Short mmCIF file of C-alpha atoms and ligand atoms in Angstrom, two decimals:
data_model
loop_
_atom_site.label_atom_id
_atom_site.label_comp_id
_atom_site.label_asym_id
_atom_site.label_seq_id
_atom_site.Cartn_x
_atom_site.Cartn_y
_atom_site.Cartn_z
CA UNK A 1 47.05 -0.70 62.83
CA UNK A 2 49.68 -3.31 63.66
CA UNK A 3 52.45 -2.90 66.22
CA UNK A 4 54.13 0.43 65.39
CA UNK A 5 57.93 0.36 64.89
CA UNK A 6 58.61 2.13 68.19
CA UNK A 7 56.60 -0.50 70.09
CA UNK A 8 58.07 -3.61 68.38
CA UNK A 9 60.04 -4.26 71.57
CA UNK A 10 56.79 -5.34 73.21
CA UNK A 11 56.59 -8.48 71.03
CA UNK A 12 59.71 -10.26 72.37
CA UNK A 13 58.76 -9.12 75.90
CA UNK A 14 55.42 -10.88 75.47
CA UNK A 15 57.12 -13.93 73.92
CA UNK A 16 59.40 -14.16 76.95
CA UNK A 17 56.41 -14.12 79.31
CA UNK A 18 54.68 -16.76 77.18
CA UNK A 19 57.78 -18.99 77.16
CA UNK A 20 57.85 -18.89 80.96
CA UNK A 21 54.10 -19.58 81.18
CA UNK A 22 53.73 -16.16 82.79
CA UNK A 23 51.60 -14.47 80.16
CA UNK A 24 48.20 -13.49 81.51
CA UNK A 25 45.21 -12.82 79.29
CA UNK A 26 41.78 -11.58 80.34
CA UNK A 27 39.78 -14.45 81.89
CA UNK A 28 36.15 -15.07 81.01
CA UNK A 29 34.02 -13.75 83.87
CA UNK A 30 33.01 -16.56 86.25
CA UNK A 31 29.29 -17.21 86.67
CA UNK A 32 28.74 -16.70 90.39
CA UNK A 33 30.30 -16.58 93.88
CA UNK A 34 29.80 -20.25 94.64
CA UNK A 35 32.45 -21.29 92.17
CA UNK A 36 34.89 -18.48 92.81
CA UNK A 37 37.54 -18.86 95.49
CA UNK A 38 39.67 -15.93 94.48
CA UNK A 39 37.37 -12.91 94.79
CA UNK A 40 37.91 -10.23 97.44
CA UNK A 41 34.15 -9.87 97.77
CA UNK A 42 34.53 -11.35 101.28
CA UNK A 43 31.00 -10.51 102.41
CA UNK A 44 29.39 -11.57 99.16
CA UNK A 45 28.05 -8.05 98.68
CA UNK A 46 28.83 -7.83 94.99
CA UNK A 47 27.02 -11.03 94.26
CA UNK A 48 24.10 -9.97 96.42
CA UNK A 49 23.43 -7.05 94.08
CA UNK A 50 20.90 -6.92 91.34
CA UNK A 51 23.03 -7.55 88.28
CA UNK A 52 20.43 -6.37 85.83
CA UNK A 53 23.01 -3.81 84.79
CA UNK A 54 26.41 -4.59 86.34
CA UNK A 55 27.65 -4.76 89.94
CA UNK A 56 29.15 -1.73 91.63
CA UNK A 57 32.28 -3.55 92.72
CA UNK A 58 34.66 -5.56 90.55
CA UNK A 59 35.53 -7.62 93.66
CA UNK A 60 39.20 -8.14 92.73
CA UNK A 61 41.84 -7.06 90.29
CA UNK A 62 40.75 -7.89 86.76
CA UNK A 63 43.59 -10.35 86.47
CA UNK A 64 42.32 -12.43 89.37
CA UNK A 65 38.54 -12.40 89.50
CA UNK A 66 37.49 -8.86 88.76
CA UNK A 67 37.05 -9.08 84.99
CA UNK A 68 33.42 -8.51 84.03
CA UNK A 69 31.49 -8.41 80.78
CA UNK A 70 31.00 -4.69 81.36
CA UNK A 71 34.78 -4.17 81.07
CA UNK A 72 34.97 -6.06 77.80
CA UNK A 73 32.01 -4.11 76.40
CA UNK A 74 33.53 -0.78 77.42
CA UNK A 75 36.95 -1.64 76.01
CA UNK A 76 35.44 -2.83 72.76
CA UNK A 77 33.42 0.39 72.42
CA UNK A 78 36.42 2.55 73.31
CA UNK A 79 38.74 0.81 70.83
CA UNK A 80 36.17 1.19 68.06
CA UNK A 81 35.59 4.81 68.97
CA UNK A 82 39.25 5.85 68.90
CA UNK A 83 39.92 3.42 66.03
CA UNK A 84 42.67 1.47 67.71
CA UNK A 85 43.11 -2.29 67.98
CA UNK A 86 42.53 -2.37 71.73
CA UNK A 87 41.84 -0.12 74.71
CA UNK A 88 42.60 -1.10 78.31
CA UNK A 89 40.39 0.47 80.97
CA UNK A 90 41.92 1.79 84.19
CA UNK A 91 40.31 3.06 87.39
CA UNK A 92 41.47 6.65 86.77
CA UNK A 93 43.59 8.74 84.45
CA UNK A 94 46.17 8.97 87.20
CA UNK A 95 46.37 5.18 87.44
CA UNK A 96 46.48 4.85 83.65
CA UNK A 97 49.45 7.18 83.24
CA UNK A 98 51.43 6.07 86.25
CA UNK A 99 50.90 2.38 85.49
CA UNK A 100 51.52 2.58 81.75
CA UNK A 101 54.57 4.84 81.75
CA UNK A 102 56.25 2.97 84.59
CA UNK A 103 55.67 -0.32 82.72
CA UNK A 104 56.74 0.84 79.26
CA UNK A 105 59.77 3.00 80.03
CA UNK A 106 62.96 1.85 81.68
CA UNK A 107 66.12 3.36 83.18
CA UNK A 108 68.00 3.11 79.86
CA UNK A 109 65.32 5.12 78.04
CA UNK A 110 65.08 8.80 77.22
CA UNK A 111 61.72 10.50 77.54
CA UNK A 112 61.05 14.01 76.25
CA UNK A 113 58.34 15.63 78.33
CA UNK A 114 56.43 18.88 77.80
CA UNK A 115 57.04 21.29 80.68
CA UNK A 116 53.34 21.53 81.45
CA UNK A 117 52.52 17.82 81.43
CA UNK A 118 50.02 16.65 84.04
CA UNK A 119 51.25 15.34 87.41
CA UNK A 120 50.16 11.79 86.55
CA UNK A 121 52.45 11.80 83.50
CA UNK A 122 55.31 13.25 85.53
CA UNK A 123 54.87 10.67 88.27
CA UNK A 124 54.75 7.80 85.77
CA UNK A 125 57.97 8.96 84.12
CA UNK A 126 59.66 9.36 87.51
CA UNK A 127 58.61 5.92 88.60
CA UNK A 128 60.04 4.41 85.40
CA UNK A 129 63.49 5.87 86.23
CA UNK A 130 63.90 6.82 82.57
CA UNK A 131 66.05 9.88 81.82
CA UNK A 132 63.48 12.67 81.61
CA UNK A 133 64.30 15.64 79.40
CA UNK A 134 61.79 18.42 80.07
CA UNK A 135 61.30 20.76 77.11
CA UNK A 136 59.56 24.17 77.12
CA UNK A 137 55.81 23.99 76.56
CA UNK A 138 54.96 23.09 72.93
CA UNK A 139 58.56 23.67 71.80
CA UNK A 140 59.08 21.47 68.74
CA UNK A 141 62.66 22.52 68.08
CA UNK A 142 63.63 21.68 71.68
CA UNK A 143 61.87 18.32 71.35
CA UNK A 144 63.76 17.49 68.16
CA UNK A 145 67.01 18.51 69.77
CA UNK A 146 66.38 16.45 72.91
CA UNK A 147 65.55 13.39 70.79
CA UNK A 148 69.07 13.58 69.32
CA UNK A 149 70.61 12.14 72.51
CA UNK A 150 71.43 8.42 72.45
CA UNK A 151 69.24 6.00 74.44
CA UNK A 152 67.98 2.41 74.32
CA UNK A 153 64.49 3.63 73.45
CA UNK A 154 63.11 7.13 73.03
CA UNK A 155 59.69 8.48 73.93
CA UNK A 156 57.80 11.73 73.63
CA UNK A 157 55.09 12.29 76.23
CA UNK A 158 52.61 15.11 75.85
CA UNK A 159 48.96 16.09 76.12
CA UNK A 160 46.82 16.83 73.09
CA UNK A 161 44.90 19.66 74.74
CA UNK A 162 46.40 21.14 77.88
CA UNK A 163 43.72 21.45 80.52
CA UNK A 164 45.18 24.51 82.25
CA UNK A 165 46.22 26.42 79.14
CA UNK A 166 43.80 25.29 76.45
CA UNK A 167 46.51 24.85 73.82
CA UNK A 168 47.81 21.92 71.78
CA UNK A 169 51.04 20.61 70.30
CA UNK A 170 51.41 20.14 66.55
CA UNK A 171 50.82 16.38 66.65
CA UNK A 172 51.66 15.77 62.99
CA UNK A 173 55.04 17.49 63.47
CA UNK A 174 55.66 15.59 66.69
CA UNK A 175 54.96 12.38 64.81
CA UNK A 176 57.52 13.34 62.20
CA UNK A 177 60.09 14.16 64.90
CA UNK A 178 59.45 10.81 66.58
CA UNK A 179 59.78 8.92 63.29
CA UNK A 180 63.07 10.64 62.54
CA UNK A 181 64.48 9.36 65.85
CA UNK A 182 62.66 6.04 66.19
CA UNK A 183 60.74 7.38 69.18
CA UNK A 184 57.30 6.38 70.41
CA UNK A 185 54.67 9.08 70.89
CA UNK A 186 52.49 8.88 74.02
CA UNK A 187 49.60 11.37 74.03
CA UNK A 188 47.22 12.05 76.91
CA UNK A 189 43.88 13.20 75.47
CA UNK A 190 42.21 13.66 78.88
CA UNK A 191 40.71 17.04 78.03
CA UNK A 192 40.08 16.37 74.35
CA UNK A 193 38.21 13.07 74.09
CA UNK A 194 34.47 13.49 73.93
CA UNK A 195 34.74 17.09 72.73
CA UNK A 196 37.55 17.75 70.25
CA UNK A 197 38.58 16.08 66.99
CA UNK A 198 36.36 14.26 64.48
CA UNK A 199 33.22 13.02 66.30
CA UNK A 200 34.92 13.98 69.57
CA UNK A 201 37.44 11.17 69.14
CA UNK A 202 40.30 13.41 70.24
CA UNK A 203 42.98 15.39 68.49
CA UNK A 204 45.16 12.41 67.54
CA UNK A 205 42.24 11.31 65.39
CA UNK A 206 42.47 14.63 63.56
CA UNK A 207 46.21 14.48 62.95
CA UNK A 208 48.26 12.32 60.59
CA UNK A 209 45.50 9.94 59.54
CA UNK A 210 44.65 8.81 63.10
CA UNK A 211 48.14 7.44 63.54
CA UNK A 212 49.77 10.44 65.15
CA UNK A 213 50.24 8.68 68.47
CA UNK A 214 51.45 5.16 69.24
CA UNK A 215 49.66 5.32 72.59
CA UNK A 216 46.55 7.35 73.32
CA UNK A 217 45.21 7.94 76.82
CA UNK A 218 41.71 9.21 77.50
CA UNK A 219 39.78 9.75 80.71
CA UNK A 220 36.20 8.70 81.34
CA UNK A 221 35.83 11.13 84.24
CA UNK A 222 35.78 14.37 82.28
CA UNK A 223 33.67 14.80 79.12
CA UNK A 224 32.23 11.30 79.47
CA UNK A 225 30.93 12.09 82.95
CA UNK A 226 31.83 8.74 84.50
CA UNK A 227 35.08 7.67 86.13
CA UNK A 228 38.16 5.81 84.98
CA UNK A 229 40.37 6.03 81.92
CA UNK A 230 41.74 4.03 79.02
CA UNK A 231 45.00 3.47 77.21
CA UNK A 232 44.53 2.63 73.54
CA UNK A 233 46.87 1.31 70.87
CA UNK A 234 47.95 -1.96 69.26
CA UNK A 235 47.21 -5.49 70.49
CA UNK A 236 50.72 -5.92 71.87
CA UNK A 237 50.33 -2.76 73.96
CA UNK A 238 47.14 -4.12 75.51
CA UNK A 239 48.70 -7.50 76.30
CA UNK A 240 51.82 -5.89 77.72
CA UNK A 241 49.95 -3.46 79.97
CA UNK A 242 47.56 -6.21 81.08
CA UNK A 243 50.64 -8.08 82.37
CA UNK A 244 52.90 -5.26 83.43
CA UNK A 245 51.00 -2.08 84.40
CA UNK A 246 51.07 -2.34 88.18
CA UNK A 247 48.08 -0.03 88.71
CA UNK A 248 46.12 -2.58 86.65
CA UNK A 249 47.62 -5.79 88.05
CA UNK A 250 47.58 -4.85 91.73
CA UNK A 251 44.38 -2.85 92.04
CA UNK A 252 40.67 -3.67 92.12
CA UNK A 253 39.18 -3.35 88.63
CA UNK A 254 37.09 -0.39 87.49
CA UNK A 255 33.56 -0.58 88.87
CA UNK A 256 31.59 -2.64 86.32
CA UNK A 257 28.58 -0.38 86.93
CA UNK A 258 30.70 2.65 86.04
CA UNK A 259 32.13 0.83 83.01
CA UNK A 260 28.63 0.13 81.84
CA UNK A 261 27.56 3.76 82.37
CA UNK A 262 30.59 4.97 80.40
CA UNK A 263 29.72 2.59 77.54
CA UNK A 264 26.23 4.05 77.44
CA UNK A 265 27.59 7.61 77.31
CA UNK A 266 29.87 6.60 74.44
CA UNK A 267 26.82 5.38 72.58
CA UNK A 268 25.18 8.79 72.88
CA UNK A 269 28.10 10.80 71.50
CA UNK A 270 27.23 10.06 67.90
CA UNK A 271 24.76 12.89 67.34
CA UNK A 272 27.32 15.51 68.34
CA UNK A 273 24.66 17.79 69.80
CA UNK A 274 26.32 18.25 73.20
CA UNK A 275 29.70 18.68 71.55
CA UNK A 276 28.29 21.38 69.38
CA UNK A 277 26.67 23.07 72.40
CA UNK A 278 29.81 23.08 74.55
CA UNK A 279 31.94 24.51 71.75
CA UNK A 280 29.31 27.16 71.02
CA UNK A 281 29.19 28.20 74.72
CA UNK A 282 32.98 28.22 74.92
CA UNK A 283 33.17 30.39 71.85
CA UNK A 284 30.63 32.78 73.32
CA UNK A 285 32.60 32.87 76.58
CA UNK A 286 35.91 33.30 74.83
CA UNK A 287 34.68 36.02 72.53
CA UNK A 288 33.10 37.77 75.49
CA UNK A 289 36.45 37.74 77.21
CA UNK A 290 38.06 38.97 74.02
CA UNK A 291 40.31 35.95 73.69
CA UNK A 292 41.30 34.14 70.55
CA UNK A 293 40.80 30.59 69.31
CA UNK A 294 38.26 27.92 70.08
CA UNK A 295 38.14 25.33 72.83
CA UNK A 296 35.91 24.46 75.73
CA UNK A 297 38.42 25.49 78.41
CA UNK A 298 39.12 29.20 78.84
CA UNK A 299 42.03 30.01 81.15
CA UNK A 300 42.42 33.55 82.47
CA UNK A 301 45.93 33.97 83.85
CA UNK A 302 45.93 36.61 86.62
CA UNK A 303 49.44 36.16 88.07
CA UNK A 304 49.79 35.81 91.83
CA UNK A 305 47.95 33.22 93.88
CA UNK A 306 46.53 36.01 96.07
CA UNK A 307 45.00 37.76 93.06
CA UNK A 308 43.50 34.53 91.80
CA UNK A 309 41.94 33.89 95.22
CA UNK A 310 40.53 37.42 95.33
CA UNK A 311 39.00 36.97 91.88
CA UNK A 312 37.53 33.64 92.96
CA UNK A 313 35.99 35.22 96.08
CA UNK A 314 34.49 38.15 94.20
CA UNK A 315 32.93 35.90 91.57
CA UNK A 316 31.66 33.63 94.32
CA UNK A 317 29.89 36.61 95.96
CA UNK A 318 28.08 37.00 92.64
CA UNK A 319 27.07 33.35 92.55
CA UNK A 320 29.74 31.94 90.22
CA UNK A 321 32.02 29.14 91.30
CA UNK A 322 35.27 29.41 89.35
CA UNK A 323 38.15 27.96 91.38
CA UNK A 324 41.54 29.65 91.46
CA UNK A 325 44.22 27.35 90.08
CA UNK A 326 47.49 28.01 91.89
CA UNK A 327 51.03 26.59 91.97
CA UNK A 328 52.09 23.79 92.01
CA UNK A 329 49.26 22.89 89.62
CA UNK A 330 50.51 25.71 87.36
CA UNK A 331 53.94 27.42 87.26
CA UNK A 332 54.72 30.24 89.76
CA UNK A 333 53.08 33.59 88.96
CA UNK A 334 50.68 32.07 86.47
CA UNK A 335 47.81 31.49 88.89
CA UNK A 336 44.57 31.61 86.99
CA UNK A 337 40.87 31.17 86.87
CA UNK A 338 39.90 28.27 84.69
CA UNK A 339 36.51 28.57 83.06
CA UNK A 340 35.04 25.46 81.51
CA UNK A 341 32.00 25.80 79.33
CA UNK A 342 29.44 23.01 79.41
CA UNK A 343 26.64 21.93 77.15
CA UNK A 344 24.49 22.32 80.29
CA UNK A 345 25.00 26.12 80.29
CA UNK A 346 22.55 28.41 78.55
CA UNK A 347 23.49 31.44 76.57
CA UNK A 348 22.03 33.56 79.41
CA UNK A 349 24.34 31.82 81.92
CA UNK A 350 27.35 32.89 79.87
CA UNK A 351 26.06 36.46 79.58
CA UNK A 352 25.57 36.60 83.37
CA UNK A 353 29.11 35.32 83.94
CA UNK A 354 30.53 37.85 81.50
CA UNK A 355 28.78 40.68 83.26
CA UNK A 356 30.06 39.46 86.67
CA UNK A 357 33.56 39.33 85.17
CA UNK A 358 33.13 42.88 84.00
CA UNK A 359 32.26 43.98 87.55
CA UNK A 360 35.32 42.33 89.07
CA UNK A 361 37.72 43.13 86.24
CA UNK A 362 40.03 45.20 88.49
CA UNK A 363 41.23 41.87 89.94
CA UNK A 364 42.71 40.98 86.59
CA UNK A 365 44.42 44.28 85.83
CA UNK A 366 48.18 43.96 86.28
C1 PLP B 401 46.08 15.41 81.32
C2 PLP B 401 45.48 14.66 82.45
N1 PLP B 401 45.73 13.34 82.56
C3 PLP B 401 45.22 12.61 83.57
C4 PLP B 401 44.40 13.19 84.53
C5 PLP B 401 43.89 12.36 85.65
O1 PLP B 401 42.66 11.84 85.34
P1 PLP B 401 41.73 11.23 86.51
O2 PLP B 401 41.07 12.40 87.15
O3 PLP B 401 40.81 10.31 85.80
O4 PLP B 401 42.65 10.52 87.46
C6 PLP B 401 44.06 14.54 84.43
C7 PLP B 401 43.15 15.15 85.42
O5 PLP B 401 42.96 16.32 85.49
C8 PLP B 401 44.63 15.29 83.37
O6 PLP B 401 44.38 16.61 83.25
#
């Protein structure tokens, strides 16, 4: 994958930085504290740790002194896993989206945004001051129409698997719409990576020969059980974000210990056993609730926030913790319980939950 047409603008931006001697590239980690005069590890705590694995603290932003071997190993593993040239690790999915969107988009740009996009995507778009055109959830025709407006650059920002609704856009069609308008496609796979798509590599990997998205975001804090996130794509994207994503430049790097743990989890995904288990439990849960489809998140929309809280309380009395999701996380009058199956559940756990749901079903009746 070379620089996609919609991201070609990154190349002259990088050339301009290079010409001014302002281009930063990842530095080789320094050997120890005695030779470093730029770390924020003021008390020398990081260097006092047993580094058999990796230190807990990065000690500085990665650009300054906080770039560790563990980051490089994680990014290499992530890029290979999602089959992209590079992946840049961030401290959280929120930081990844806010930093990347604010860096990539500008006030002369148009960005078409799904109505149910996550707050971190919304905040990143707002911060960029691009013209944001919100389209109804998963509405392809509205997306195509919105892309017709003139702008310096055009973007489509969406999620591949919506964490509150358990549904997905048609990524291949979105790709086609973007190509027709020279737009870049930015896809947040927070709830998909690790579980959905070929070998759990996400839904972009399943669509349009792995090239559905120009930019793929994944979190390490959900299916991968660690913390942090990554933004994957072409080399130019990595270099640009390294220099321009402010949540990367001006923030202490991801904990190297966490990066190392996430790399280990990635290495265990190959067998697919846990993925198989979580999808099997979700299917059991979904079928038990007489819903359709297959995913590992099962939303049950109950309507008012009060009803959702009542349902939460009644399930809690029966020993099940299922938090009520209320506005502004979801639109008004679509408060819900959000069930997430896990490979750690047994079939008996699901049966017990289903029978508790049966007992409290009056909460869900409209
Ligand atoms: C789609 C999406 N993107 C990003 C995030 C934020 O990820 P993190 O919790 O790593 O900040 C979330 C969290 O729920 C999410 O659902």
